[in-house]
Short mmCIF file of C-alpha atoms in Angstrom, two decimals:
data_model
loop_
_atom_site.label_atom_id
_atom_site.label_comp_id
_atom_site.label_asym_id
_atom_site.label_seq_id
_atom_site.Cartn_x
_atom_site.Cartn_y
_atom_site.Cartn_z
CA UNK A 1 21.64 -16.29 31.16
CA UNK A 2 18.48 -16.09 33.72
CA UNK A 3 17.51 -12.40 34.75
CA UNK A 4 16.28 -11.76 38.12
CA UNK A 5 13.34 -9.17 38.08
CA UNK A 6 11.81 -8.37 40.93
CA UNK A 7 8.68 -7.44 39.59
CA UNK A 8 7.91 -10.68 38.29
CA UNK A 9 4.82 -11.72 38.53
CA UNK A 10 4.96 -15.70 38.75
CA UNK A 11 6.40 -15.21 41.98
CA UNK A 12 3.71 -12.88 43.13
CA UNK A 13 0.76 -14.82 41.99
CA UNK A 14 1.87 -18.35 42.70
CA UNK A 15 4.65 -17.63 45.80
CA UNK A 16 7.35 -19.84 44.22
CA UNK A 17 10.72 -19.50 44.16
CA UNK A 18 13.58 -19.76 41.74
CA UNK A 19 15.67 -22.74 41.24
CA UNK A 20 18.90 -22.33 42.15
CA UNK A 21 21.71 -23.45 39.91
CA UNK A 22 21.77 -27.29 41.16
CA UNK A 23 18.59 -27.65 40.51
CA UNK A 24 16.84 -29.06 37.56
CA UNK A 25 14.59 -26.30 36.13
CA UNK A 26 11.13 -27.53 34.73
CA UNK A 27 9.46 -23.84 33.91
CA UNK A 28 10.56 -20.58 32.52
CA UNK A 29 8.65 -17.54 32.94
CA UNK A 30 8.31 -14.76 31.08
CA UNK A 31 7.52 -10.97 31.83
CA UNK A 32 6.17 -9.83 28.35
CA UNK A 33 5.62 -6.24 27.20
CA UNK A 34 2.17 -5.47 24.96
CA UNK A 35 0.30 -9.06 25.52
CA UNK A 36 -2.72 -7.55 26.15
CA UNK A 37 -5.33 -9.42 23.72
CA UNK A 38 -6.24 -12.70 23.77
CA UNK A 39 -5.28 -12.86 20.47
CA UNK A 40 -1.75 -11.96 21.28
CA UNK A 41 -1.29 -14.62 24.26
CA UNK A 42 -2.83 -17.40 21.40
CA UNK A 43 0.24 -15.87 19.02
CA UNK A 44 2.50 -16.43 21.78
CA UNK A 45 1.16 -19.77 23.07
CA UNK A 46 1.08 -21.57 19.46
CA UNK A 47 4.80 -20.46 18.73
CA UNK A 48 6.02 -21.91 22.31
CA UNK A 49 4.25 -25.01 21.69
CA UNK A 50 6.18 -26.09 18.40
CA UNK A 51 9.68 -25.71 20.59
CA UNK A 52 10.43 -29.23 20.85
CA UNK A 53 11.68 -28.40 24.37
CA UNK A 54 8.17 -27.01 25.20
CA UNK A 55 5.45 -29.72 27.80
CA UNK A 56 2.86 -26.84 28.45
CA UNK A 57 2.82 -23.13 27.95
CA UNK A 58 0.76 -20.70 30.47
CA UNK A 59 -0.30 -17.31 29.56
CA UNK A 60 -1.73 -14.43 32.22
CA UNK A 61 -2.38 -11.76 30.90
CA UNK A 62 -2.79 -9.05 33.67
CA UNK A 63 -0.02 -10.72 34.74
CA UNK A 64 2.22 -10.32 31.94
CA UNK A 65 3.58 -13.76 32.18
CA UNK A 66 4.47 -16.24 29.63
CA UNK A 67 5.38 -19.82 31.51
CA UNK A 68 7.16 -22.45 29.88
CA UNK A 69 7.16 -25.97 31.30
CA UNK A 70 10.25 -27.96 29.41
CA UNK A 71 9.92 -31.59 28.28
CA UNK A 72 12.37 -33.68 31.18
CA UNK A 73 15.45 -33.26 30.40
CA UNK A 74 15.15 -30.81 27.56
CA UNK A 75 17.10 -27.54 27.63
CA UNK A 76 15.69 -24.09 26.40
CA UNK A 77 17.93 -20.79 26.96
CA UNK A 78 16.41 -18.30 28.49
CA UNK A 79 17.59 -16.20 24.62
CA UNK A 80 15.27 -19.06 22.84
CA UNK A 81 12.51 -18.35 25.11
CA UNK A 82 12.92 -14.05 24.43
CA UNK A 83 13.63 -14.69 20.94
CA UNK A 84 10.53 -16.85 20.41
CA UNK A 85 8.48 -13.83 21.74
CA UNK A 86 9.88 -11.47 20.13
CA UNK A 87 9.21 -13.34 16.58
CA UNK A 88 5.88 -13.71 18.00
CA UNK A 89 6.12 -9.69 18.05
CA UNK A 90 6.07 -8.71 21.79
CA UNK A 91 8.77 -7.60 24.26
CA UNK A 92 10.54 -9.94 26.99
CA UNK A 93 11.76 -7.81 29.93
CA UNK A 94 12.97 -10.97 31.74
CA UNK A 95 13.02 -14.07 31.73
CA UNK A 96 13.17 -16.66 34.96
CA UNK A 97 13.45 -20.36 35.86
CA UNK A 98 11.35 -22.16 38.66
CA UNK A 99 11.24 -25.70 39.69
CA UNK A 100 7.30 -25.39 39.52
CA UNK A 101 5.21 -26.95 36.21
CA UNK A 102 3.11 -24.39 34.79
CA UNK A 103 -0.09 -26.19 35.57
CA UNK A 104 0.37 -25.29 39.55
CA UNK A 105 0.48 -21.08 38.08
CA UNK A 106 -2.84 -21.57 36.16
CA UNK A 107 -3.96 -23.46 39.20
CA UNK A 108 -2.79 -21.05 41.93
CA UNK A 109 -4.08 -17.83 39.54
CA UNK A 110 -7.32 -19.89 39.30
CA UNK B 1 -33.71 14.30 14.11
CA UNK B 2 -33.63 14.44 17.88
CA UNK B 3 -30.66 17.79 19.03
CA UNK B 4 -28.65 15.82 21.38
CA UNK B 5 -28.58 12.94 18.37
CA UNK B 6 -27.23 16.16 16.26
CA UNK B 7 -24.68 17.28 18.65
CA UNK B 8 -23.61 13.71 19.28
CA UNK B 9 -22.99 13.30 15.86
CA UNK B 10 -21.00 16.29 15.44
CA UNK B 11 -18.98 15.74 17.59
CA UNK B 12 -18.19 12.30 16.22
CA UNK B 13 -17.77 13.45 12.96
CA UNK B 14 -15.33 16.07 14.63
CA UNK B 15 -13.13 13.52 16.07
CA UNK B 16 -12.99 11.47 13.35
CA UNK B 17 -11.50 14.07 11.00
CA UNK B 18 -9.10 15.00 13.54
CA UNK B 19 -7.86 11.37 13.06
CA UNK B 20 -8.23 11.09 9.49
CA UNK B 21 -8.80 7.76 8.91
CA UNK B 22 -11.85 5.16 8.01
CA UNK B 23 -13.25 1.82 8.75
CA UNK B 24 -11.38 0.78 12.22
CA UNK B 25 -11.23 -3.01 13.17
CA UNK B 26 -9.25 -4.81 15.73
CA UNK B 27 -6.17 -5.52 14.45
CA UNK B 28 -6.37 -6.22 10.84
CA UNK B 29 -4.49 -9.44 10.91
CA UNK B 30 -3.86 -12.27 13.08
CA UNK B 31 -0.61 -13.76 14.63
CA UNK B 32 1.89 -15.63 12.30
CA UNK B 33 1.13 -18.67 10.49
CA UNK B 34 -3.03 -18.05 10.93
CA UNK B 35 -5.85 -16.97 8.91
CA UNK B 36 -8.37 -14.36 9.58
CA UNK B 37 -11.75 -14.53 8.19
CA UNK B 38 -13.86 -11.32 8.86
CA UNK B 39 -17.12 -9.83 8.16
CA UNK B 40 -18.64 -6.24 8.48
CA UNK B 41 -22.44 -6.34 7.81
CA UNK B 42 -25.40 -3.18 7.96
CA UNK B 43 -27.86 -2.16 5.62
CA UNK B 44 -25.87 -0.01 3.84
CA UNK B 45 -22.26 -1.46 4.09
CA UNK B 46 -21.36 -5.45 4.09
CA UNK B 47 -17.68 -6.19 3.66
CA UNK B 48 -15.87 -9.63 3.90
CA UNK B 49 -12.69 -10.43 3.50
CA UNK B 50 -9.90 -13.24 4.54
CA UNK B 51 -6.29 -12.96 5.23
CA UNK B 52 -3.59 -14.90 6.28
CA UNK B 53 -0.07 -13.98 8.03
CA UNK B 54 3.05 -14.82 5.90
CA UNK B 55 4.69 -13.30 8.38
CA UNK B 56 4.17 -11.53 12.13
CA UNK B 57 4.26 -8.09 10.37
CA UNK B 58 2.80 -9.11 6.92
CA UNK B 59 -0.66 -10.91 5.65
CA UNK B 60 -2.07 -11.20 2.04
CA UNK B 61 -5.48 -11.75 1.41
CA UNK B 62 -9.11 -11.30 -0.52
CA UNK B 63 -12.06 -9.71 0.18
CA UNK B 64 -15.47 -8.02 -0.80
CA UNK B 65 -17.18 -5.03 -0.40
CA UNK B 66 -20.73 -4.05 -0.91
CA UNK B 67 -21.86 -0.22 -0.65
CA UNK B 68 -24.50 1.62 -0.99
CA UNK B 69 -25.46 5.25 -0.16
CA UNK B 70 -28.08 6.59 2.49
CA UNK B 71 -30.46 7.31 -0.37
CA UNK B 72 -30.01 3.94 -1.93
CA UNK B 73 -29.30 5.97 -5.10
CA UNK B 74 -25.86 4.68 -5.55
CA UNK B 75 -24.43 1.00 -5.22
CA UNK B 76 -20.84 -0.15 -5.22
CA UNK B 77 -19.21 -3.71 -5.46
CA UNK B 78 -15.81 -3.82 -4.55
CA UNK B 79 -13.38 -7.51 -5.11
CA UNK B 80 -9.57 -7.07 -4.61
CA UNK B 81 -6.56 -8.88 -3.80
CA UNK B 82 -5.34 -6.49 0.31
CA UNK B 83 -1.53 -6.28 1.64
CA UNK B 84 -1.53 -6.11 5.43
CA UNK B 85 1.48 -4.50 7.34
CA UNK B 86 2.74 -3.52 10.59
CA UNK B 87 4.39 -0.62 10.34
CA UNK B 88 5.10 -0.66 13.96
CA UNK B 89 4.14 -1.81 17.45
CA UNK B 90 4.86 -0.47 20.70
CA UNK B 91 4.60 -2.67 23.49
CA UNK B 92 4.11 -1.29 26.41
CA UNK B 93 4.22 -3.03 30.24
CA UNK B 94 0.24 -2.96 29.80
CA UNK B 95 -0.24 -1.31 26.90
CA UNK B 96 0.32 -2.11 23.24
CA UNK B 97 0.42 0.54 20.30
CA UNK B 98 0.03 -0.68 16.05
CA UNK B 99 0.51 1.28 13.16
CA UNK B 100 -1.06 -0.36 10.16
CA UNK B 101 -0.88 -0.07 6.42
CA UNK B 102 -3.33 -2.15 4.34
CA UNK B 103 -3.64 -1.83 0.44
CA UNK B 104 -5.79 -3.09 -2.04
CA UNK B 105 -6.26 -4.13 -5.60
CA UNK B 106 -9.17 -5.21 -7.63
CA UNK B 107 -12.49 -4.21 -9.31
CA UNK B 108 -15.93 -2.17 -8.75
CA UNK B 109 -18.68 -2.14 -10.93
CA UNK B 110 -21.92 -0.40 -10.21
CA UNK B 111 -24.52 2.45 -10.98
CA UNK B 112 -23.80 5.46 -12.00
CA UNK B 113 -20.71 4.28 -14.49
CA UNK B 114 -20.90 1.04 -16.84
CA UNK B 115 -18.75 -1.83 -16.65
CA UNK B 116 -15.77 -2.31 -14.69
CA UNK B 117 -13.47 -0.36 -13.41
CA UNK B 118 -9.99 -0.91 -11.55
CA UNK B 119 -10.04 -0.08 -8.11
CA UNK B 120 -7.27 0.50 -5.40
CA UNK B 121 -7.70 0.92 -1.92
CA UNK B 122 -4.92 2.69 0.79
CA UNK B 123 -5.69 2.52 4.43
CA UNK B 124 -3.77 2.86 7.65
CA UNK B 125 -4.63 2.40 11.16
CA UNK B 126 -3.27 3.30 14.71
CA UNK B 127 -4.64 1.53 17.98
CA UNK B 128 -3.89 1.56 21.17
CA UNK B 129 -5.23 -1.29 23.51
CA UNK B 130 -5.06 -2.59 27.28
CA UNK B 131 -6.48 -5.32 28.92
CA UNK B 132 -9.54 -2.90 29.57
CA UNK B 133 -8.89 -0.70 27.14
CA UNK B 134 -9.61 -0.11 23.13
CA UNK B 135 -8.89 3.01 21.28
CA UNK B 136 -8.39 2.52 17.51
CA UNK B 137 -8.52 5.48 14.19
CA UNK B 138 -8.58 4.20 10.79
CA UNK B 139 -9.08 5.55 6.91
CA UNK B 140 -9.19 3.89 3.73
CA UNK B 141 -9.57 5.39 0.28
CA UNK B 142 -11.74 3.43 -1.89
CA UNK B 143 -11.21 4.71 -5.46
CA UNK B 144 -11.87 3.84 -9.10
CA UNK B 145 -11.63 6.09 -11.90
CA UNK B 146 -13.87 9.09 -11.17
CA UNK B 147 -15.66 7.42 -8.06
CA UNK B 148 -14.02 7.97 -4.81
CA UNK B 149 -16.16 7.35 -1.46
CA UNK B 150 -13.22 7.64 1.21
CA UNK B 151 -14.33 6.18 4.81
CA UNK B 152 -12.83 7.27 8.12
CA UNK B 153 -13.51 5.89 11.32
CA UNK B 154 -12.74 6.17 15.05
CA UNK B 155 -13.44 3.39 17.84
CA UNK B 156 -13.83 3.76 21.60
CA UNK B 157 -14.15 1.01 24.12
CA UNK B 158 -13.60 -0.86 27.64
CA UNK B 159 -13.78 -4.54 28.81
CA UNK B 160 -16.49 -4.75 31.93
CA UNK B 161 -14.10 -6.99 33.77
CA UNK B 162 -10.67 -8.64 33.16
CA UNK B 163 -10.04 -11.81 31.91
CA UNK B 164 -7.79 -14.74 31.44
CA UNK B 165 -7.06 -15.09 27.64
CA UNK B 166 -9.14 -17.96 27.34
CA UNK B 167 -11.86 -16.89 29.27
CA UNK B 168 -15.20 -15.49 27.33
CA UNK B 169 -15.15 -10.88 27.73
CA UNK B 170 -17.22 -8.58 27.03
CA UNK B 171 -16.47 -4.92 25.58
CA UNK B 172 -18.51 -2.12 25.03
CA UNK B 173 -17.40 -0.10 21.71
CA UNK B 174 -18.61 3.13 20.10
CA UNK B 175 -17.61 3.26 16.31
CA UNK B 176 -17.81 6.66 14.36
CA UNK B 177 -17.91 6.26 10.97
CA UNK B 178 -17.93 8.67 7.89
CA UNK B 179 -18.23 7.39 4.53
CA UNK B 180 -17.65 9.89 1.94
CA UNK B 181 -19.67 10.20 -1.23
CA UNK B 182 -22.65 7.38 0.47
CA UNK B 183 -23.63 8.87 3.85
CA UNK B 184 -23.72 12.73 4.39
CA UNK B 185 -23.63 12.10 8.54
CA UNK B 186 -21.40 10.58 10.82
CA UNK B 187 -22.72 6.99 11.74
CA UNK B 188 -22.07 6.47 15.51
CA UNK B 189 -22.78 3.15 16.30
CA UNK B 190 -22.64 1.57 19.95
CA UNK B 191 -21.74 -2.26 19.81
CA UNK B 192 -21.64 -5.34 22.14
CA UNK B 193 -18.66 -7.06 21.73
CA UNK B 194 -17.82 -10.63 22.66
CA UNK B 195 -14.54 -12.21 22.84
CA UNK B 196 -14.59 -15.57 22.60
CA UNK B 197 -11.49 -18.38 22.09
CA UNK B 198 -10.34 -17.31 18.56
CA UNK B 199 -13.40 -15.41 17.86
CA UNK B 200 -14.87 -12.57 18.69
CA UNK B 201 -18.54 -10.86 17.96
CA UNK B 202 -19.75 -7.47 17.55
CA UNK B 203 -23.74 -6.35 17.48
CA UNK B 204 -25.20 -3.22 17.85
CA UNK B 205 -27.35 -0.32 16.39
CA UNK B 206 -26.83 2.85 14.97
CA UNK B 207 -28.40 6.27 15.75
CA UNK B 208 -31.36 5.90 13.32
CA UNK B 209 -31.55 2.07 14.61
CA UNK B 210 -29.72 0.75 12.17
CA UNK B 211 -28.50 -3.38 12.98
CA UNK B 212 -24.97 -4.07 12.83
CA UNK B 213 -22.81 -7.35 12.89
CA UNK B 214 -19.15 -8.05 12.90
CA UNK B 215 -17.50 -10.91 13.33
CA UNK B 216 -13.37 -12.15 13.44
CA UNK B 217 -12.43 -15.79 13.12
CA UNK B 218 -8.66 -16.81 13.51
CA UNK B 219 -8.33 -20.39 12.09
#
């Protein structure tokens, strides 16, 4: 299941939108609760890259947001993505998909 | 010694009993799967010690612990096997909140008693941290037989800017520090710190100039 939050903050640093259902989603981002160290986001961003489904991982943290490209074709639920997280012991308050790679967030935050 | 240094310092050592704890850190132990190496080192306190997280809520490791007191009267040496838990976190939107419980087990020789003797070693720690932000109280009993110098500390500080987490930041911190049975003051010590990639660096001075170096390596 994909959440819509409005407060996420992809969308407000990078203006993209959400995929709709027809279309093939590349990224998933994350708003995260307590990823406030660096630390924490290097926690987070080692477990995401051993998902087999996982290209690239982007971390902000001011921005909360985790960012997930997939491998093409690979699927990850939106649960696999929170539950990750959560091992990694943080909060996910939601979780959305955009048809961007996560290299255009770090660019567009950069 | 100067007043104001005498009123700073009672007031430290005022705050840091109404927390009740000792030695504060960052967080005592890394992420899951990694392995901590840290280092405490001043004239009259060097500790280092390496962990590594079994778990995200759980780390066993080793360390060592070299003490001595204002008057250089008294030395300690500390080994022993530590425990690290997370009792708790509390994430916040931009805030996150850690309850700690560390233990340890091992051996202190040293003057004042002959040979060796077992020693254990309780601590807990609460901090609360931002992007910007660093508040952290911590205690730790260091006992062995009849010797008991119990250390409580409280730590203060703020980032001067924000920072992606891969990005190099700088923090200003202000560590309180009471060390019973070796120090009759309160050690206030401002610090640099530098956060680097998986490492960070802490240097400063105490009140009676004092050098001070930390360090934190996650491999």
């Amino acid at each position: 299941m994909v959440h819509r939050h409005p407060l996420l903050v992809a969308l407000a640093l990078a203006g993209v939108s959400a995929t709709s259902p027809a279309t093939a989603v590349t990224t998933l981002a994350a708003e995260v609760n307590g990823m406030v160290c660096a630390f924490c986001a290097q926690g987070i961003e080692k477990k995401l890259r051993a998902l087999p489904a996982t290209r690239d991982v982007y971390v902000n943290l001011p921005g909360r947001l985790v960012a997930v490209e997939l491998v093409e074709g690979a699927n990850l639920e939106t649960g696999q993505l929170a539950a990750a997280v959560r091992e990694a012991g943080y909060e996910v308050v939601s979780v959305r998909a955009l048809d961007v790679p996560a290299a255009s967030l770090r660019r567009k935050k950069r | 010694m100067k007043p104001w240094r005498s009123r700073v310092r009672r007031c430290a050592g005022a705050l840091a009993c109404a927390f009740a704890c000792a030695q504060a850190d960052a967080g005592p132990m890394g992420y899951q799967g990694s392995t901590m190496a840290m280092g405490d080192f001043g004239p009259d306190w060097s500790e280092s010690w390496v962990n590594h997280a079994l778990t995200t809520r759980d780390a066993f490791g080793v360390g060592a612990t070299w003490m001595r007191s204002a008057d250089g009267s008294a030395i300690r040496r500390l080994t022993e096997a530590t425990y690290t838990r997370l009792v708790h976190r509390w994430n916040l939107p931009h805030a996150q909140a850690n309850a700690w419980f560390v233990v340890g087990a091992g051996t202190m020789t040293g003057t004042g008693f002959g040979g060796t003797r077992f020693a254990w070693t309780p601590g807990a720690q609460f901090d609360y941290e931002t992007t910007r932000v660093y508040l952290a109280a911590s205690g730790r009993l260091y006992r062995a037989g009849g010797v008991r110098h119990d250390v409580a500390a409280v730590r203060a500080g703020f980032s001067f800017h924000e920072a992606e987490y891969d990005e190099v930041q700088p923090w200003f911190v202000v560590e309180a520090r009471r060390m019973r049975g070796l120090s009759d003051g309160v050690e206030v010590t401002p610090m640099l710190r530098i956060i680097a990639a998986r490492a960070f660096v802490e240097i400063g001075a105490n009140l009676d100039g004092q050098a001070r170096l930390n360090f934190m390596y996650i491999f």
